[in-house]
mmCIF file of C-alpha atoms in Angstrom:
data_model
loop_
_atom_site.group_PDB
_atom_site.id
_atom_site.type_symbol
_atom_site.label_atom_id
_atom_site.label_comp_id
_atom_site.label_asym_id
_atom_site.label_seq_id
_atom_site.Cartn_x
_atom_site.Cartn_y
_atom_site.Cartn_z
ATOM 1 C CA UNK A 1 74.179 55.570 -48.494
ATOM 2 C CA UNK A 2 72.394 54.081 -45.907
ATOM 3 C CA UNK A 3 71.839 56.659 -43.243
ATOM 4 C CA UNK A 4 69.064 58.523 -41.434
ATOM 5 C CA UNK A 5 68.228 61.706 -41.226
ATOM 6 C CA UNK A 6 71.115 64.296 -41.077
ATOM 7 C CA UNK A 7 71.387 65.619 -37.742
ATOM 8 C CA UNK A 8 69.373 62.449 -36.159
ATOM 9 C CA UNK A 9 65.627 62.760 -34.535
ATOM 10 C CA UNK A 10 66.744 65.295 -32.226
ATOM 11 C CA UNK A 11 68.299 67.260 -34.630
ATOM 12 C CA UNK A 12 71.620 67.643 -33.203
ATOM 13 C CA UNK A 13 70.782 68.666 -29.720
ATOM 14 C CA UNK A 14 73.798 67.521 -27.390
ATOM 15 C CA UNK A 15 73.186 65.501 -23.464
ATOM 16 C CA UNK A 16 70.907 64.802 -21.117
ATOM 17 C CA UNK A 17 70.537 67.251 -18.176
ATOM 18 C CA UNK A 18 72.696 67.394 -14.989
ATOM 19 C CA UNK A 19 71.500 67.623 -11.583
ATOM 20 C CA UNK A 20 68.323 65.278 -11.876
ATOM 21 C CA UNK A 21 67.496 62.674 -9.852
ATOM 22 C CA UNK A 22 69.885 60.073 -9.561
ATOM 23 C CA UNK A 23 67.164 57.407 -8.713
ATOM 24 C CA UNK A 24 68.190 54.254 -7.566
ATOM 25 C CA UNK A 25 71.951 55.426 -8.900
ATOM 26 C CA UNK A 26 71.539 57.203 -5.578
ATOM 27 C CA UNK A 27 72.936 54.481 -3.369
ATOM 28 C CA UNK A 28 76.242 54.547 -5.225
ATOM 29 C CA UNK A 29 78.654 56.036 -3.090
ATOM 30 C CA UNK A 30 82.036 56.860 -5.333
ATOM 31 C CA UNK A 31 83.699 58.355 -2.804
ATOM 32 C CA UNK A 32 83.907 54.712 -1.576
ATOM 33 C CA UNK A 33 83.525 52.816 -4.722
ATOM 34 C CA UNK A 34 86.694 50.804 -5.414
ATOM 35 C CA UNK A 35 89.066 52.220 -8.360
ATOM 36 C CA UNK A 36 89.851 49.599 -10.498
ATOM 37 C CA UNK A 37 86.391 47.484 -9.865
ATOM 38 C CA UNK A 38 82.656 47.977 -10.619
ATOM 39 C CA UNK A 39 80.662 50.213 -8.268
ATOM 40 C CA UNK A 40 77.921 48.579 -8.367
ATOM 41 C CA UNK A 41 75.924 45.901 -9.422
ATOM 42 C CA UNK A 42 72.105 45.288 -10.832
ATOM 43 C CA UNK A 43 69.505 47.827 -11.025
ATOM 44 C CA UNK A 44 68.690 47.475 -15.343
ATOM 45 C CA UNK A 45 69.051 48.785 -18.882
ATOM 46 C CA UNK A 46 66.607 50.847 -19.650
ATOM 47 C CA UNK A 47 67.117 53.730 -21.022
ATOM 48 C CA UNK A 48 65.987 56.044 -17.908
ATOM 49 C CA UNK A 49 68.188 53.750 -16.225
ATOM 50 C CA UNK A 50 70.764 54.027 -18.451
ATOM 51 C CA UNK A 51 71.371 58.071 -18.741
ATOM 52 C CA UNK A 52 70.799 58.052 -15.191
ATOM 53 C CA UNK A 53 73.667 56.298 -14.671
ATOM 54 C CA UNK A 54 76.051 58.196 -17.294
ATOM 55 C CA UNK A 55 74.682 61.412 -15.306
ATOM 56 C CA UNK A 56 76.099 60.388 -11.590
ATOM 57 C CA UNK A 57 79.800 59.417 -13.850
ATOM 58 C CA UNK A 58 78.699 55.056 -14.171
ATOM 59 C CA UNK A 59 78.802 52.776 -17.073
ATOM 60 C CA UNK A 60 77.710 49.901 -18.207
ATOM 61 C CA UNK A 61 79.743 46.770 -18.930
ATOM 62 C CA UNK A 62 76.226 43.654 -19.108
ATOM 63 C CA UNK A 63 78.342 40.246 -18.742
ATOM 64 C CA UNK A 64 78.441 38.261 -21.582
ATOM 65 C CA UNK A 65 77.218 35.275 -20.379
ATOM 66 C CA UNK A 66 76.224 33.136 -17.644
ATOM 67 C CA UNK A 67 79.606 32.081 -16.616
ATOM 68 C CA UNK A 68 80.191 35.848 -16.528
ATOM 69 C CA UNK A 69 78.087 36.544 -13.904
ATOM 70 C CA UNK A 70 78.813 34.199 -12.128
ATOM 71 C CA UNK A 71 82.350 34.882 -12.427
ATOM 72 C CA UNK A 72 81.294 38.282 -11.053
ATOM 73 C CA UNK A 73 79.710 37.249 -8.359
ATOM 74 C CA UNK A 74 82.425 34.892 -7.366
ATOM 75 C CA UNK A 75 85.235 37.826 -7.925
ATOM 76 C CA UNK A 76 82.586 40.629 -6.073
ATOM 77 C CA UNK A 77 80.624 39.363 -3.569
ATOM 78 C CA UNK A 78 82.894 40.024 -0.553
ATOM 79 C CA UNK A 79 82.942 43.476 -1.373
ATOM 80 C CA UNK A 80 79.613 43.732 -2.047
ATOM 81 C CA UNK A 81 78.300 41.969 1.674
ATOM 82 C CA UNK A 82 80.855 44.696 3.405
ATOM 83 C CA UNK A 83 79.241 47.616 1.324
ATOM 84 C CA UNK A 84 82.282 48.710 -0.548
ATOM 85 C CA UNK A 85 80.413 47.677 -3.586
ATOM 86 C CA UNK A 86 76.383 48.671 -4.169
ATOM 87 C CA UNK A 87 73.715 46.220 -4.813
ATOM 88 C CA UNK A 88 71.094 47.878 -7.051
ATOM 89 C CA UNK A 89 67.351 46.806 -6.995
ATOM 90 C CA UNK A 90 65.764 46.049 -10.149
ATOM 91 C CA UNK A 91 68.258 43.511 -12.087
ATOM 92 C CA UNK A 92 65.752 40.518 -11.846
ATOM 93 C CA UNK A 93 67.045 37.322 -10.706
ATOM 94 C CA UNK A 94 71.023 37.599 -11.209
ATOM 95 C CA UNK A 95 71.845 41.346 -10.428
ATOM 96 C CA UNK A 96 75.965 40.253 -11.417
ATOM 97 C CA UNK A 97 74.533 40.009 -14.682
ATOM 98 C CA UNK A 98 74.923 44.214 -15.228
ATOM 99 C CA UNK A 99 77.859 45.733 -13.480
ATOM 100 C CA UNK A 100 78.359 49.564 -13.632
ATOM 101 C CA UNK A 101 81.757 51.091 -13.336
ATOM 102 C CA UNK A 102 83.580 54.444 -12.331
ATOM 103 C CA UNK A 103 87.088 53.754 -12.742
ATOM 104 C CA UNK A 104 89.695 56.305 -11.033
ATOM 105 C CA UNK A 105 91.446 57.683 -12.241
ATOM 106 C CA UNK A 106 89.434 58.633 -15.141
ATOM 107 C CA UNK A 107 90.957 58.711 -18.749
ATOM 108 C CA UNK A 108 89.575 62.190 -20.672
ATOM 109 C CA UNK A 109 90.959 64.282 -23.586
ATOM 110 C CA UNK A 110 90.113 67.543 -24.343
ATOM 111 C CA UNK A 111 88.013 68.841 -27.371
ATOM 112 C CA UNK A 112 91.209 69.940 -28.555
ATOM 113 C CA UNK A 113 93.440 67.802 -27.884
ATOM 114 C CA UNK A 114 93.034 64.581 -29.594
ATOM 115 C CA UNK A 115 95.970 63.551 -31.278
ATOM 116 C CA UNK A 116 96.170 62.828 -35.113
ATOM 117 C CA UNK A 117 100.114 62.298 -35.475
ATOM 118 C CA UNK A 118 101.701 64.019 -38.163
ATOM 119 C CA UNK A 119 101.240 61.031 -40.585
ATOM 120 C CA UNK A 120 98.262 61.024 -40.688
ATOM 121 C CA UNK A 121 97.680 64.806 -40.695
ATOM 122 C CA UNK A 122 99.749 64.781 -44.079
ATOM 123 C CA UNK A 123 97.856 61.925 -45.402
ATOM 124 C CA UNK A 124 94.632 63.493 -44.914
ATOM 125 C CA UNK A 125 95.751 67.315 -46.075
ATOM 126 C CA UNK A 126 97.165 65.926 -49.031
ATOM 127 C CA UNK A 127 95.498 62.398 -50.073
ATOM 128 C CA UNK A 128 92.734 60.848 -48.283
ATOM 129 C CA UNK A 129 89.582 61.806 -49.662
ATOM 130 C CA UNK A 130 87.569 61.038 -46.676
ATOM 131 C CA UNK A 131 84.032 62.811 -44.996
ATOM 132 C CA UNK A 132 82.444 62.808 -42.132
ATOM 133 C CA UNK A 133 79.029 63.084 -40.495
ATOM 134 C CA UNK A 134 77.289 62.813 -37.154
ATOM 135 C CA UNK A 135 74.411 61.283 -36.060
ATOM 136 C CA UNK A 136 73.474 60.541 -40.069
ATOM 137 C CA UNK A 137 74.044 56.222 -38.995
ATOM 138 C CA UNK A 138 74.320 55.778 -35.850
ATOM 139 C CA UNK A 139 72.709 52.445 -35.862
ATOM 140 C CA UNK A 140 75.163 51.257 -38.642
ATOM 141 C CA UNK A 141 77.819 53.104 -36.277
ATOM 142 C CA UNK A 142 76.697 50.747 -33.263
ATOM 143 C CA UNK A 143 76.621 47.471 -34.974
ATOM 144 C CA UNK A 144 79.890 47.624 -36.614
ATOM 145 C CA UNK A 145 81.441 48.303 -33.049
ATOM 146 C CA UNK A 146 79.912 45.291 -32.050
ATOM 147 C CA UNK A 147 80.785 43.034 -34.403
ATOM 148 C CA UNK A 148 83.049 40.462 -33.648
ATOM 149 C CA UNK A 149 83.906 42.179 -30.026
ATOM 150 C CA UNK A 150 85.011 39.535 -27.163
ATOM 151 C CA UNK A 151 83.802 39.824 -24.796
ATOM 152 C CA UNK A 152 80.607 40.915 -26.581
ATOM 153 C CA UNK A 153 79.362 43.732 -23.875
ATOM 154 C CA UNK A 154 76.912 45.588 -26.460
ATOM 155 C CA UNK A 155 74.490 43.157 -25.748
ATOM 156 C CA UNK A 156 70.834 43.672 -27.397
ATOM 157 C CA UNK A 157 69.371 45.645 -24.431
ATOM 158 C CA UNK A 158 71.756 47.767 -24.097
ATOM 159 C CA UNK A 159 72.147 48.347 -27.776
ATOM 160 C CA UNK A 160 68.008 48.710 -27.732
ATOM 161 C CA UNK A 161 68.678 51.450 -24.934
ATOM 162 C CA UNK A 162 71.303 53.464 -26.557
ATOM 163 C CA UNK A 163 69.213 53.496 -29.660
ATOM 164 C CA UNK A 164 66.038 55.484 -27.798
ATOM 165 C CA UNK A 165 68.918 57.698 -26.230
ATOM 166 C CA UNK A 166 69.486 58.134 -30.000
ATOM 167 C CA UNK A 167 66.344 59.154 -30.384
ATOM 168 C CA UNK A 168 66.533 61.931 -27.394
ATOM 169 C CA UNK A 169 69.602 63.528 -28.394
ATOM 170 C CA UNK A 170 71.679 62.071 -25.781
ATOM 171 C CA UNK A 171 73.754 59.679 -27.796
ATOM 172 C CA UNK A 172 75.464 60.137 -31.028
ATOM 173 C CA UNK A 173 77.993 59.045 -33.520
ATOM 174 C CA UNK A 174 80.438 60.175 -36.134
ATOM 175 C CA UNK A 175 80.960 58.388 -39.036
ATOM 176 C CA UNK A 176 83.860 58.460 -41.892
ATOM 177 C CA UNK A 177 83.044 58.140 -45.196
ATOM 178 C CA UNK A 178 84.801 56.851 -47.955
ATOM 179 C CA UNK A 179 83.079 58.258 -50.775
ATOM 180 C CA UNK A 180 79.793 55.931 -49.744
ATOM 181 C CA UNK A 181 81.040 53.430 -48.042
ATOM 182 C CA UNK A 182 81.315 53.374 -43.929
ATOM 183 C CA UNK A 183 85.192 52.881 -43.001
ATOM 184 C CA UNK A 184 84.907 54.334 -39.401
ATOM 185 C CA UNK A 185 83.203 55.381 -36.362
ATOM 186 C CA UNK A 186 82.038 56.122 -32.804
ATOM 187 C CA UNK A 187 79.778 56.439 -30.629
ATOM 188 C CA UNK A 188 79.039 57.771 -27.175
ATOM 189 C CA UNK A 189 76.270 59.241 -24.608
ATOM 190 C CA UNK A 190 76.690 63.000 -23.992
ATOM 191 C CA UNK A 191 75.649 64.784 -20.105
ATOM 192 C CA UNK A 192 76.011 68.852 -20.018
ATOM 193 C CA UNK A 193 79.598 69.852 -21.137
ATOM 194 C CA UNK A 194 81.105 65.874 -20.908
ATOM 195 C CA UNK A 195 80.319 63.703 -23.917
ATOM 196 C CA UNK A 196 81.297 59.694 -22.671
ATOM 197 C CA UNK A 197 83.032 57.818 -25.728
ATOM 198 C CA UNK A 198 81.718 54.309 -25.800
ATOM 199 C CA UNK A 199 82.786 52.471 -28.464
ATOM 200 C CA UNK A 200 84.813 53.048 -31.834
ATOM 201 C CA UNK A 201 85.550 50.942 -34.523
ATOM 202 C CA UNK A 202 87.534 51.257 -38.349
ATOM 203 C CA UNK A 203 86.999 49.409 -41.759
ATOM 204 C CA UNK A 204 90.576 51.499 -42.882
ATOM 205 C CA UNK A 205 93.553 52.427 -41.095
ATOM 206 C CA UNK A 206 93.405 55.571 -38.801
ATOM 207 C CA UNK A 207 89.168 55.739 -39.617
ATOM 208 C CA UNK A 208 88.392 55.677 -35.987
ATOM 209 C CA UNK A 209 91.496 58.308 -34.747
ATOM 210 C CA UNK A 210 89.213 60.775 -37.183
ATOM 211 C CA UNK A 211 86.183 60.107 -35.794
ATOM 212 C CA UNK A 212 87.047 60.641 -32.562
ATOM 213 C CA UNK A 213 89.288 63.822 -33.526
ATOM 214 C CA UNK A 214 85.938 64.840 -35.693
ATOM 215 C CA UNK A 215 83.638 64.180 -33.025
ATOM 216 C CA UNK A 216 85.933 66.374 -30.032
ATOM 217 C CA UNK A 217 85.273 69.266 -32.704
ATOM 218 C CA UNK A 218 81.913 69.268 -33.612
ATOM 219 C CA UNK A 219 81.552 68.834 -29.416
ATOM 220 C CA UNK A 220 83.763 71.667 -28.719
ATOM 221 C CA UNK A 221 81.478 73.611 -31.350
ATOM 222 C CA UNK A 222 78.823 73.117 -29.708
ATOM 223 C CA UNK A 223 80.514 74.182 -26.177
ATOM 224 C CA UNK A 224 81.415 70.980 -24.872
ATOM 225 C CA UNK A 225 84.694 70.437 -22.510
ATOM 226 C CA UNK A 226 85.492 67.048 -21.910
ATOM 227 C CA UNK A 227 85.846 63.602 -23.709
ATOM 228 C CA UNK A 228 85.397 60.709 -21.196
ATOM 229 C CA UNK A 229 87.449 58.160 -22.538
ATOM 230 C CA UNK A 230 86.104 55.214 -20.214
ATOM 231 C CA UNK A 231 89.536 52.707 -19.746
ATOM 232 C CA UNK A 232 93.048 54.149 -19.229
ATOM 233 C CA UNK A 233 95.564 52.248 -22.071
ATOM 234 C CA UNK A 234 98.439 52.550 -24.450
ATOM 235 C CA UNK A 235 95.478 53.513 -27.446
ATOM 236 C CA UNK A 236 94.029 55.769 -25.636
ATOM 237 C CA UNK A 237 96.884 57.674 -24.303
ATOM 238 C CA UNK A 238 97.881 57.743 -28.152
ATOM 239 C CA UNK A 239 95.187 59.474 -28.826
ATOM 240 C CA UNK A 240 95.794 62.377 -26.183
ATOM 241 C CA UNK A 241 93.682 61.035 -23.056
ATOM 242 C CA UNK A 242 95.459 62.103 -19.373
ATOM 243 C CA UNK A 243 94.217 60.583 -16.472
ATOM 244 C CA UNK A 244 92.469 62.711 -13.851
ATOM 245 C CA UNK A 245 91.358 61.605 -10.464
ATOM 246 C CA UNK A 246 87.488 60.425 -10.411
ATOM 247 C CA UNK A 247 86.745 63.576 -7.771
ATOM 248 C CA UNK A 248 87.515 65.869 -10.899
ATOM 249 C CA UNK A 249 85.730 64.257 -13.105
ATOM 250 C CA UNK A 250 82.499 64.006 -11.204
ATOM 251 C CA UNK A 251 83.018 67.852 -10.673
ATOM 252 C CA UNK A 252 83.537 68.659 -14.436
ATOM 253 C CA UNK A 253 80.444 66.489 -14.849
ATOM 254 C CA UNK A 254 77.904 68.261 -12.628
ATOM 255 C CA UNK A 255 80.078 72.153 -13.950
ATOM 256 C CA UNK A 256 77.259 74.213 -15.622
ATOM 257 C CA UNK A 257 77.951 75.106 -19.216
ATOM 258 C CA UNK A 258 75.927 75.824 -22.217
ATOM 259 C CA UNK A 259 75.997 73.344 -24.566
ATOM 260 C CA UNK A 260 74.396 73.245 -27.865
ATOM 261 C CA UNK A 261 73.339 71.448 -30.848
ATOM 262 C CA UNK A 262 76.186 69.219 -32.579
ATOM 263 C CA UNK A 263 77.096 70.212 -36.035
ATOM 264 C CA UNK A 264 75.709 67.788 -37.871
ATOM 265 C CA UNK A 265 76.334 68.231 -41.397
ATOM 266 C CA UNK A 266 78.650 66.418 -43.650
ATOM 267 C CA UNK A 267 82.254 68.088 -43.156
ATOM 268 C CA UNK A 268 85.477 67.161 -45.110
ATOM 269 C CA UNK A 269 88.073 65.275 -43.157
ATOM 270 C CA UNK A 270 90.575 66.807 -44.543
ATOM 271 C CA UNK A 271 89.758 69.688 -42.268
ATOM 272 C CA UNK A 272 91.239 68.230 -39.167
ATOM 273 C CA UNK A 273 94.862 67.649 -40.740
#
């Protein structure tokens, strides 16, 4: 197979910290931020930058293209001169090239609550001879959820940036094997008890509904509370996200709780039917 190390560089150890400093995420005042429209634009994708943002309850969404931003900027820029929307220092010469977002109300499932269907329970109890791991590919994890995506948001930078929050323990994946091939995954950035679900993708039917039920319980192993599904929809919701208001979320966010290291070794998936 091609995969790292089990467990990943940081062996399995879950988030970032809460509570430090937001830097220039600071100016971003959610309270005001509009629900169903970026919160701010600019500042850049580093990968300070990056958990940073994930830590004050933002994420990314780079435009595409050109025409994007633009596009943004024609959509935004109202709402950005009358302060409803932040303009971040640090995005270089077109800051409505990187919008952040902090939609409200905010779509999360619980560790245990993500919903396999009773299909699909059956199938994998009695037939599927599928396995999983975590943080054993996560780079194969991130390219196969960008492949082929339109409007192609995992752009090299940020996919560059996710990779070193690889590297610290804050991001990880699950993966589904089939025997050795790759047939499912996702991936996501984890902060205290809330791990952020980013991006998921499938090579077989159902792959990606047990990676994110495998991920929720190797997270709620470790002590984590909350999934942050990202975008409210009909897939989501199928999978056992409720919307909460974005006040709640920020507060589960910043909650102390003592999270540990992800399980990390290679588990049968039969185990979640």
């Amino acid at each position: 197979m091609n995969a790292g190390p089990a467990g990943g560089p940081a062996a399995g150890q879950v988030g970032g910290e809460v509570g430090r400093p937001a830097g220039v995420f600071g100016a971003v005042d959610l309270a005001r931020a509009p629900a169903d429209a970026p919160a701010a634009f600019g500042a850049d994708l580093g990968p300070d930058a990056l958990l940073a943002a994930y830590r004050c309850g933002l994420f990314p969404m780079p435009a595409a293209d050109d025409y994007a931003s633009a596009f943004n900027e024609a959509r935004f820029e109202e709402a950005v001169a009358v302060g409803e929307v932040a303009l971040l220092p640090g995005a270089g010469d077109d800051p409505y090239a990187l919008a952040w977002w902090s939609p409200d109300p905010r779509p999360v499932i619980a560790p245990g609550g993500v919903r396999l269907g009773r299909h699909l329970a059956r199938r994998l109890r009695n037939r599927l001879e599928w396995w999983t791991s975590a943080d054993r590919a996560f780079g194969e994890v991130l390219s196969a959820c960008a492949d082929g995506r339109q409007p192609p948001w995992l752009t090299g930078g940020l996919r560059s940036s996710l990779g070193h929050l690889y590297e610290r323990g804050a991001a990880h994946s699950v993966e589904v094997w089939e025997g050795e091939e790759l047939i499912g995954g996702v991936f996501g950035v984890a902060v205290g008890p809330v791990l952020s679900l980013d991006s998921m993708f499938h090579r077989r039917p159902d792959a990606a509904r047990v990676a994110v039920a495998d991920l929720a319980a190797r997270f709620r192993t470790a002590g984590g509370r909350l999934l942050d599904a990202q975008w409210d929809g009909p897939h989501i919701r199928s999978l056992g996200a409720a919307p909460i208001p974005r006040s709640r979320y920020l507060a589960e966010l910043a909650a102390r709780a003592e999270v540990g290291r992800l399980p990390a070794e290679a588990l049968p998936a039969a185990r979640l039917g």
